[in-house]
Short mmCIF file of C-alpha atoms in Angstrom, two decimals:
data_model
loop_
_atom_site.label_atom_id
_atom_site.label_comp_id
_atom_site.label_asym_id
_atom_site.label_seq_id
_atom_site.Cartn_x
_atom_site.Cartn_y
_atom_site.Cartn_z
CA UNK A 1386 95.19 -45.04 -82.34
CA UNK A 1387 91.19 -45.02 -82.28
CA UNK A 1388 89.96 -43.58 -85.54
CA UNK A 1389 86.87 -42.64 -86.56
CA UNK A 1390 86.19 -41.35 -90.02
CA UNK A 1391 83.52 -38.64 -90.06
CA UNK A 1392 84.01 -35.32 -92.02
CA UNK A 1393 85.32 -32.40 -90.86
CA UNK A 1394 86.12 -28.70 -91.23
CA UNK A 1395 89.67 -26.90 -90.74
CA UNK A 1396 89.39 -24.01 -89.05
CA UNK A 1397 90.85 -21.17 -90.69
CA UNK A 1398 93.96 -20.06 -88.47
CA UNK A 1399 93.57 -15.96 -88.59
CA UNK A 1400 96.95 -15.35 -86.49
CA UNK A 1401 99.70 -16.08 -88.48
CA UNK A 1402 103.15 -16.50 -87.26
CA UNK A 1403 106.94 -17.33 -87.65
CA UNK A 1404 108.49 -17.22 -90.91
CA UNK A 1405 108.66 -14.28 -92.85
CA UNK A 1406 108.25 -14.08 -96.78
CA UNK A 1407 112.24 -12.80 -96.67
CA UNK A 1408 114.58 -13.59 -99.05
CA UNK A 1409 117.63 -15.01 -98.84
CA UNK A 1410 120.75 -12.53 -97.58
CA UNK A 1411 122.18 -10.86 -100.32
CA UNK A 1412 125.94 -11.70 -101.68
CA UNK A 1413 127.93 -10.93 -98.83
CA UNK A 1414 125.54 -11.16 -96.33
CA UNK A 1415 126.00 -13.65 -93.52
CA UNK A 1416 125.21 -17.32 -93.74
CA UNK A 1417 121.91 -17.31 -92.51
CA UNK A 1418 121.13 -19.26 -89.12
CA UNK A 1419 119.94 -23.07 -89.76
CA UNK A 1420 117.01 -23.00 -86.79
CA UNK A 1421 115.27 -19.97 -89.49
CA UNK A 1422 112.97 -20.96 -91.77
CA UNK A 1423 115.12 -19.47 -94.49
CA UNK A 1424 118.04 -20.91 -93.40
CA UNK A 1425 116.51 -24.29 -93.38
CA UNK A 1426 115.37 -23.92 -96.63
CA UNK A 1427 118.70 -23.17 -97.79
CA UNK A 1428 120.54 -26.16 -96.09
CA UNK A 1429 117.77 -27.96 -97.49
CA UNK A 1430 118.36 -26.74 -101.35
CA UNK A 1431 121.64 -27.50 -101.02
CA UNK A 1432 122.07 -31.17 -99.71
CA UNK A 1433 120.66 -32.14 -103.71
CA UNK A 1434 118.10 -35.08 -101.58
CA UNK A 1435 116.66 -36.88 -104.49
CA UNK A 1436 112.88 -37.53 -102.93
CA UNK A 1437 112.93 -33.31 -102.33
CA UNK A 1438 111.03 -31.89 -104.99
CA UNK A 1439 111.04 -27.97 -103.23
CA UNK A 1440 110.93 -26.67 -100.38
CA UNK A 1441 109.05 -23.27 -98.86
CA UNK A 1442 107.81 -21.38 -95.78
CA UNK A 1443 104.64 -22.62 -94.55
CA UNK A 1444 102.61 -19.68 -92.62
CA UNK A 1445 100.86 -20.97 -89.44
CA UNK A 1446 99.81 -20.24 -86.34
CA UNK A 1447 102.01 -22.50 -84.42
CA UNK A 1448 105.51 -22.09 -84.87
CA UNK A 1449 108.15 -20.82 -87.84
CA UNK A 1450 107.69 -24.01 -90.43
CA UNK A 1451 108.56 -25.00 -93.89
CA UNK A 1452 106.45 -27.06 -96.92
CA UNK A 1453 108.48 -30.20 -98.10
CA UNK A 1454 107.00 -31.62 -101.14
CA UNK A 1455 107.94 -34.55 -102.97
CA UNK A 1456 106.40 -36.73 -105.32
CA UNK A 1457 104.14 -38.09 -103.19
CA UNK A 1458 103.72 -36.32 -99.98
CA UNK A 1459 103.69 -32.55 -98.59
CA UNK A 1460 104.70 -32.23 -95.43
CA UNK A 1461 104.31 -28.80 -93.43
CA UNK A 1462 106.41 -29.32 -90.49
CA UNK A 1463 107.05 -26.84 -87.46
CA UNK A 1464 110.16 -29.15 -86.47
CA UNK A 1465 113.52 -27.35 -87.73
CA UNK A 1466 116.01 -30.58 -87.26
CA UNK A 1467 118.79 -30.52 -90.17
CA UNK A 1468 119.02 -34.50 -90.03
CA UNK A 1469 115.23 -35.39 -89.60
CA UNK A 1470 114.53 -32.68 -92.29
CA UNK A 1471 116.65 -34.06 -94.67
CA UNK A 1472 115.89 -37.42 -94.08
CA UNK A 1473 112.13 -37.18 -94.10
CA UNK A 1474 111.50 -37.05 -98.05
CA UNK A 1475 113.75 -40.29 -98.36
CA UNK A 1476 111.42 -41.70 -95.53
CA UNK A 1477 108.22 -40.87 -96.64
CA UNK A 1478 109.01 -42.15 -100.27
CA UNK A 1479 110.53 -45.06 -99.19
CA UNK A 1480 107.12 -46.10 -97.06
CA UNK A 1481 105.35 -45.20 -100.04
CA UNK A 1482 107.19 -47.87 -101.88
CA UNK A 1483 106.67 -50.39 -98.97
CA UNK A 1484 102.94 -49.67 -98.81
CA UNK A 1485 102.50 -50.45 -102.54
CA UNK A 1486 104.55 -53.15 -102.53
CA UNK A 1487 101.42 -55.44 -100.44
CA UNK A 1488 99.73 -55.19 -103.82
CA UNK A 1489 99.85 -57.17 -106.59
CA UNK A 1490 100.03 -54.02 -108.85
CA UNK A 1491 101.03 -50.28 -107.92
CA UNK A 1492 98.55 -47.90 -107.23
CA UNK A 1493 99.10 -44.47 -108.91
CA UNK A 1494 98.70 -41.54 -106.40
CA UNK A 1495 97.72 -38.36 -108.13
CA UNK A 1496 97.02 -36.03 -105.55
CA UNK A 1497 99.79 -35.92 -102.67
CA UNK A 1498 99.31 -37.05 -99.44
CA UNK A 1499 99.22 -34.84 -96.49
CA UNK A 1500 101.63 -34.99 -93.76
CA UNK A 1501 101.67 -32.78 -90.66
CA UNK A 1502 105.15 -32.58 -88.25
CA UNK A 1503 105.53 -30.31 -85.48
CA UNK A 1504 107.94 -29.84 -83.34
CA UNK A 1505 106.37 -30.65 -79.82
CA UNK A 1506 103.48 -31.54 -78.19
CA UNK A 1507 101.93 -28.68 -77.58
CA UNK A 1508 101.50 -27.38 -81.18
CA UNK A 1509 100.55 -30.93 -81.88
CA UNK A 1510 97.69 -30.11 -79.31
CA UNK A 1511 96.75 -26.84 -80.25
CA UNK A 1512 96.42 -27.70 -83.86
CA UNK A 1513 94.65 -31.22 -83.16
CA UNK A 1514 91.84 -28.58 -81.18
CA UNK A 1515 91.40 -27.32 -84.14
CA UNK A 1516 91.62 -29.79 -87.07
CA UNK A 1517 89.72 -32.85 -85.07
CA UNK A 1518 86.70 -30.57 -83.80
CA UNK A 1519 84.40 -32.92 -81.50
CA UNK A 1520 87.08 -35.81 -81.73
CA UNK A 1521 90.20 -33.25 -80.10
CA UNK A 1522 89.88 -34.77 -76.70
CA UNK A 1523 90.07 -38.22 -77.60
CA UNK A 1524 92.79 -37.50 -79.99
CA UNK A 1525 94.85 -35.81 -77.16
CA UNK A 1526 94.63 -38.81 -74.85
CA UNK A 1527 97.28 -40.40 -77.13
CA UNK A 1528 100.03 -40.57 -75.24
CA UNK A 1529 103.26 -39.86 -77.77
CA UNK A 1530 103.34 -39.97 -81.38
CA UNK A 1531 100.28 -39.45 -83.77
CA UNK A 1532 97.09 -39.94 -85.52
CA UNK A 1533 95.62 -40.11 -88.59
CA UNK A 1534 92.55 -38.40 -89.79
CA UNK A 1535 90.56 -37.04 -92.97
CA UNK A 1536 93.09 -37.49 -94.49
CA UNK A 1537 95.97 -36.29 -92.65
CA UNK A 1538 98.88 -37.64 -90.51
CA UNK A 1539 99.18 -35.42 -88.09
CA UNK A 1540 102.64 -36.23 -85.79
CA UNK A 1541 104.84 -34.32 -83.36
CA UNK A 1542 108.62 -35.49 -82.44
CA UNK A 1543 109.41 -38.17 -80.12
CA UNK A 1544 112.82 -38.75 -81.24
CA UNK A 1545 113.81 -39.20 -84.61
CA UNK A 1546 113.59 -43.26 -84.73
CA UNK A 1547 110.57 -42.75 -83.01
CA UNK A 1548 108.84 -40.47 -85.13
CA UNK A 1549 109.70 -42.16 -88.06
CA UNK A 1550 108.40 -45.17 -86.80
CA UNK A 1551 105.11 -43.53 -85.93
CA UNK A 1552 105.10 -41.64 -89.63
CA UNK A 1553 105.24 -45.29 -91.05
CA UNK A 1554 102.95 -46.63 -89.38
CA UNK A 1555 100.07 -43.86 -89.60
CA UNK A 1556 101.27 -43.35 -93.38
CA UNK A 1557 100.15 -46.98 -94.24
CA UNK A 1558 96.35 -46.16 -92.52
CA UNK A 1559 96.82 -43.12 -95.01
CA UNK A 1560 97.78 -44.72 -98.51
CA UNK A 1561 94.58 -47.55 -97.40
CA UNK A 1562 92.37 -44.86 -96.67
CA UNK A 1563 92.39 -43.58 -99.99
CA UNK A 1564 93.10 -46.76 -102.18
CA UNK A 1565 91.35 -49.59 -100.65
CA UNK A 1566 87.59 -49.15 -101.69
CA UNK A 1567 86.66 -51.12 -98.71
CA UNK A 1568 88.01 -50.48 -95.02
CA UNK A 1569 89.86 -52.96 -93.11
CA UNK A 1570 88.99 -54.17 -90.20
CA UNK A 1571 91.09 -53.52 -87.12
CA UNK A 1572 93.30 -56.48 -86.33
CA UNK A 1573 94.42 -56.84 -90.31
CA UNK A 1574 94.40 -52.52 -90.36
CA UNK A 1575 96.75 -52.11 -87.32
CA UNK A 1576 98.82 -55.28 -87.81
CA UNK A 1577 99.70 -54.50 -91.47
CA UNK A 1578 100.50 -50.57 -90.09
CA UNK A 1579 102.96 -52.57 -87.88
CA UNK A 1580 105.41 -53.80 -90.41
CA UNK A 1581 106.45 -49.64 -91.44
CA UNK A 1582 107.54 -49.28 -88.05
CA UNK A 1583 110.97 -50.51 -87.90
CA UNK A 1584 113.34 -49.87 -90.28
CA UNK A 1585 117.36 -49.59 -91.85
CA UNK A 1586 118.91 -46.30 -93.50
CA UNK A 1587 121.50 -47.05 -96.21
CA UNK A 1588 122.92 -44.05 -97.67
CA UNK A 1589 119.39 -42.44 -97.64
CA UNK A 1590 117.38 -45.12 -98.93
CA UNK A 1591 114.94 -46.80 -95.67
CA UNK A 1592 114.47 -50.65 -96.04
CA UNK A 1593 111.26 -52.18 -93.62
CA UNK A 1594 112.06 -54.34 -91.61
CA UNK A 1595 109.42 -56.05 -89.85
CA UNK A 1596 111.43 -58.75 -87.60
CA UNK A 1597 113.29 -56.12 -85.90
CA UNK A 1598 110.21 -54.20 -84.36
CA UNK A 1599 111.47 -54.55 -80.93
CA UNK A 1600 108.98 -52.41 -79.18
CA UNK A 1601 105.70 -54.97 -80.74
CA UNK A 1602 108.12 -58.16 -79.91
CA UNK A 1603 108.52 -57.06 -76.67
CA UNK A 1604 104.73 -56.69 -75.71
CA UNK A 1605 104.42 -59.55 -77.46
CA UNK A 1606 106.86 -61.74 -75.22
CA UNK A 1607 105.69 -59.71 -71.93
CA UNK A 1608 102.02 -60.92 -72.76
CA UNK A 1609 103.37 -64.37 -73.26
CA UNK A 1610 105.17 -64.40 -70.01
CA UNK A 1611 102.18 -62.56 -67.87
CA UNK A 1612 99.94 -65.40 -69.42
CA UNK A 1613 97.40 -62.81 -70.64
CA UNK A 1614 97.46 -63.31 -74.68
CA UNK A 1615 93.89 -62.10 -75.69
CA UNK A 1616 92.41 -65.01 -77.52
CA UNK A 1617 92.17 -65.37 -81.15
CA UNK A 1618 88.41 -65.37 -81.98
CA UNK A 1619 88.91 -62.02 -79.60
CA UNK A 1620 91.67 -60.40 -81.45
CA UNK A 1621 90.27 -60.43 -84.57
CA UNK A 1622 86.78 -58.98 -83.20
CA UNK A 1623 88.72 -56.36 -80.92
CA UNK A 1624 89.62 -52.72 -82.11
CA UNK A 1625 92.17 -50.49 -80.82
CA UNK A 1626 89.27 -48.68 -78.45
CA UNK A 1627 88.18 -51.71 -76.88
CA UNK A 1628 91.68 -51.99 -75.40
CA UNK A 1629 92.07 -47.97 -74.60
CA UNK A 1630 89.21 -48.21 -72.16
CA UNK A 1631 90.37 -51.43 -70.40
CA UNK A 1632 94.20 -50.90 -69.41
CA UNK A 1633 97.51 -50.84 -70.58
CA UNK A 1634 98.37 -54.51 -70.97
CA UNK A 1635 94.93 -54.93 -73.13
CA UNK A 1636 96.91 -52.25 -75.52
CA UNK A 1637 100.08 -54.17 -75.24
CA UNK A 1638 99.02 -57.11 -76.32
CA UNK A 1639 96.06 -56.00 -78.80
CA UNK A 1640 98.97 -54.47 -81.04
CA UNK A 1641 101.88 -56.76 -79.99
CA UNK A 1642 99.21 -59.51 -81.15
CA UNK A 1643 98.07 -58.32 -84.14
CA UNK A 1644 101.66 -57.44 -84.89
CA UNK A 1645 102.38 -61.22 -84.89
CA UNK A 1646 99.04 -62.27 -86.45
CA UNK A 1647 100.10 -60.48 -89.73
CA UNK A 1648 103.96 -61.52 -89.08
CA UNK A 1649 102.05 -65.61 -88.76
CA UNK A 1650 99.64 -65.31 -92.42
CA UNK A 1651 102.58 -64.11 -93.96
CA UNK A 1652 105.64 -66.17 -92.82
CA UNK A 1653 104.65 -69.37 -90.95
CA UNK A 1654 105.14 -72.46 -92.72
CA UNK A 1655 107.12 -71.01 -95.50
CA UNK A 1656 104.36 -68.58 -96.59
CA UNK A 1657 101.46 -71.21 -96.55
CA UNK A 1658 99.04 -68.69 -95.74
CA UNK A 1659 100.38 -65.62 -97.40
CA UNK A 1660 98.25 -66.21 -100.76
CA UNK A 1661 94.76 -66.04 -98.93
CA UNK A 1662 96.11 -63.22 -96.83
CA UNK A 1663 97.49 -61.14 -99.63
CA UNK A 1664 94.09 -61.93 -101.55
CA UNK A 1665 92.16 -60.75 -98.14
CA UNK A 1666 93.90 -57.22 -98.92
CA UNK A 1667 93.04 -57.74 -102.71
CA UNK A 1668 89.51 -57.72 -102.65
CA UNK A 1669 89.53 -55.14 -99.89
CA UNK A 1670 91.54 -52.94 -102.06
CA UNK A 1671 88.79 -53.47 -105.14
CA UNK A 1672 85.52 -53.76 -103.03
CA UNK A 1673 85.20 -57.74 -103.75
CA UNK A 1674 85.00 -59.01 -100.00
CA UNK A 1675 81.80 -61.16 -100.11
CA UNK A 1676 79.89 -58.96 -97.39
CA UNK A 1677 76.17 -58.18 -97.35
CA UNK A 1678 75.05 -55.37 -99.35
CA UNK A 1679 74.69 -53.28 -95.97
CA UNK A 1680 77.88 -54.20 -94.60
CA UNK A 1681 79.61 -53.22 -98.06
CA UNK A 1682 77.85 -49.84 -97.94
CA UNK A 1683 79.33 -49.22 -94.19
CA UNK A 1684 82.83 -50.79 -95.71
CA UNK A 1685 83.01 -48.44 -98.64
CA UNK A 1686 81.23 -45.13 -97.32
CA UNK A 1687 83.98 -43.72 -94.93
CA UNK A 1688 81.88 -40.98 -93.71
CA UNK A 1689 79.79 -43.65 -91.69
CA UNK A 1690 81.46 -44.22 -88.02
CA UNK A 1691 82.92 -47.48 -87.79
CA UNK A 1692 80.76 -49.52 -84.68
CA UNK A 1693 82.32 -51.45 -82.22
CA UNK A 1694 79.55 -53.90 -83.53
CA UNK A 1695 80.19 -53.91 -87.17
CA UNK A 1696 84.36 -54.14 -86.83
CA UNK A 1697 83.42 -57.49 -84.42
CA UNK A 1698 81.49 -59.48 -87.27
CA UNK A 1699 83.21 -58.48 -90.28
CA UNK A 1700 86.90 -59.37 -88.57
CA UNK A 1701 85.44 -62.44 -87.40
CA UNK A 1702 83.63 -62.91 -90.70
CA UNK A 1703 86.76 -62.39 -93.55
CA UNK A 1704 89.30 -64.17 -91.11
CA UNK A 1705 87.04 -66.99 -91.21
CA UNK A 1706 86.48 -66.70 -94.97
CA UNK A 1707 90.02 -66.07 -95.71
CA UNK A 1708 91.92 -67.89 -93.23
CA UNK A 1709 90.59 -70.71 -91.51
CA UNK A 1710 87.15 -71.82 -91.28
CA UNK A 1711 87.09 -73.49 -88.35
CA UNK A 1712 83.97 -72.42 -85.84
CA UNK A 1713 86.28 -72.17 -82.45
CA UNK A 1714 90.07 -71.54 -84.54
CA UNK A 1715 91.53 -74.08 -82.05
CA UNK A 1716 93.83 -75.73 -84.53
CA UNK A 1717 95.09 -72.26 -86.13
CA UNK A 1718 95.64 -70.83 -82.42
CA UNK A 1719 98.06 -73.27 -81.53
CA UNK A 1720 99.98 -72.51 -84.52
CA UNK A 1721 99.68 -68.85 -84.01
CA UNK A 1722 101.10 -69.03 -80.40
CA UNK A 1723 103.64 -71.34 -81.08
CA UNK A 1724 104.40 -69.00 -84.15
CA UNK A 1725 104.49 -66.38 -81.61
CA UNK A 1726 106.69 -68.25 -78.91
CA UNK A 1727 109.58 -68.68 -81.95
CA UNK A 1728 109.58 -64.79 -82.73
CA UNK A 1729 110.24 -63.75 -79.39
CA UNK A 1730 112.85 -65.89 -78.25
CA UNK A 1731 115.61 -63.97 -78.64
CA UNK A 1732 114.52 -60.99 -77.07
CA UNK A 1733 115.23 -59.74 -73.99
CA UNK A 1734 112.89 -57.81 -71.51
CA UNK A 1735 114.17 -54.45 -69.54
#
């Protein structure tokens, strides 16, 4: 998930295809197939979903897809799956929720967000040569699931659990994106994303639930086990490409970690530590972290590349600020690990 935030142009696609403008069959035609655009957007019409504002064709030049549009979101999707269809507005709503509920007051969203499905990798591939321009081949090293950028989640299916896990997770760097003046620096960015990832369905609505993200608890125990946790003063420096240019367990247990660093502010010791963590999110949200007036400006302008350099001593800088002031975080370590040693216990390696 390596993003960097520069500006770019879409490509106009000049070869449109799938759906067709028709209409649907007239009265006593026959019922029209549900893998059609039209016929998904009549089995979509007619389950009454309450997130499901409308639904149309969306012309592109990658498969026959549809436009879902709720209040929030738009999502043009290639992917014609009656249950992931129908359960996508709830989703995406529902996240929406979640995300806002970190803050101390609700943001108002005016314009919707963006949200990009297709149906397989390929068209995830051939549109992501197009949208991320110079940034395409990094983008396509990702092995399954998605990215976000300018803007845009951009996601094909893995499976519906899956995908929605991967649609929480990139939808929370998408509501921050836009909201928080200031951005966040990796460890807090990714670990936070974390929490959207698992989830329940009760009769459409989708509750988070963070203590059940199996696939994060697992890295986290298998890093445990291997004896290769990445120290704290190094998780909090570290961002996501550090770890893609090492090897797979630096991945594993940069996100399993940072998974259960967020998990630790917010629950150890009965919450001790969730006030200066939820006030770390605060001032990033309104621009109040106290940075230099350079680092702000890199912070708040998002059309400036993040550094390597820059992520390292602001992470290192707010944790310290926020968190624990300690010069070699020896004592808050040990709590973090034991922390992390409690969470995994009950879960069983493949």
């Amino acid at each position: 998930m390596v993003r960097k935030f520069v500006l770019i142009s879409i490509v106009a696609v000049v070869c449109l295809a799938g759906c067709s403008e028709g209409r649907f069959p007239e009265k006593g035609a026959g019922v029209q197939r549900i893998d059609t655009c039209d016929g998904m957007i009549e089995y979509l019409q007619k389950q009454n979903l309450p997130a499901l504002k409308s639904v149309e064709v969306w012309q592109n030049g990658y498969g026959p897809g549809v436009k879902i549009t709720t209040k929030h979101y738009e999502i043009l999707t290639t992917l014609l799956d009656p249950l992931m269809l129908s359960q996508v507005p709830g989703f995406m709503e529902s996240a929406y929720l979640a995300y806002n509920a970190q803050l101390p007051e609700p943001i108002a969203t005016t314009a919707k967000f963006t949200v990009y499905l297709f149906a397989d990798r390929q068209q995830w591939e051939d549109f992501t040569k197009t949208f991320a321009g110079r940034q395409a081949s990094l983008y396509c090293k990702i092995k399954a699931g998605a990215y976000y950028l300018n803007g845009a989640c951009v996601v094909y299916n893995i499976g519906r659990e899956r995908t929605f896990s991967v649609l929480g997770h990139e939808g929370w760097h998408q509501f921050n994106s836009r909201h928080f003046k200031f951005r966040l620096p990796s460890w807090l960015d990714e670990g936070v994303a974390m929490l959207f990832e698992a989830y329940r369905n009760d009769k459409g609505l989708f509750y988070f639930e963070p203590s059940r993200n199996m696939q994060r608890l697992g890295a986290l125990k298998t890093m445990l086990i291997k004896n290769k946790m990445i120290p704290l003063k190094e998780l909090i420096a570290m961002n996501p490409g550090e770890a893609l240019v090492a090897n797979d367990d630096a991945i594993m247990a940069f996100y399993g970690q940072s998974y259960g660093l967020v998990r630790f502010l917010r629950e150890e010791g009965y919450g001790k530590r969730l006030s200066n963590f939820s006030q770390l999110l605060v001032d990033g949200l309104r621009g109040d972290w106290p940075l230099s007036e350079a680092s702000k400006r890199i912070a708040a302008d998002r059309n400036i590349p993040l550094t390597i350099r820059w992520n390292r001593a602001i992470g290192t800088q707010l944790f310290k600020q926020y968190i624990d002031s300690d010069s070699d975080l020896t004592g808050i370590e040990k709590e973090y690990i034991t922390f992390c040693r409690k969470i995994v216990y009950h879960v069983r390696l493949k």
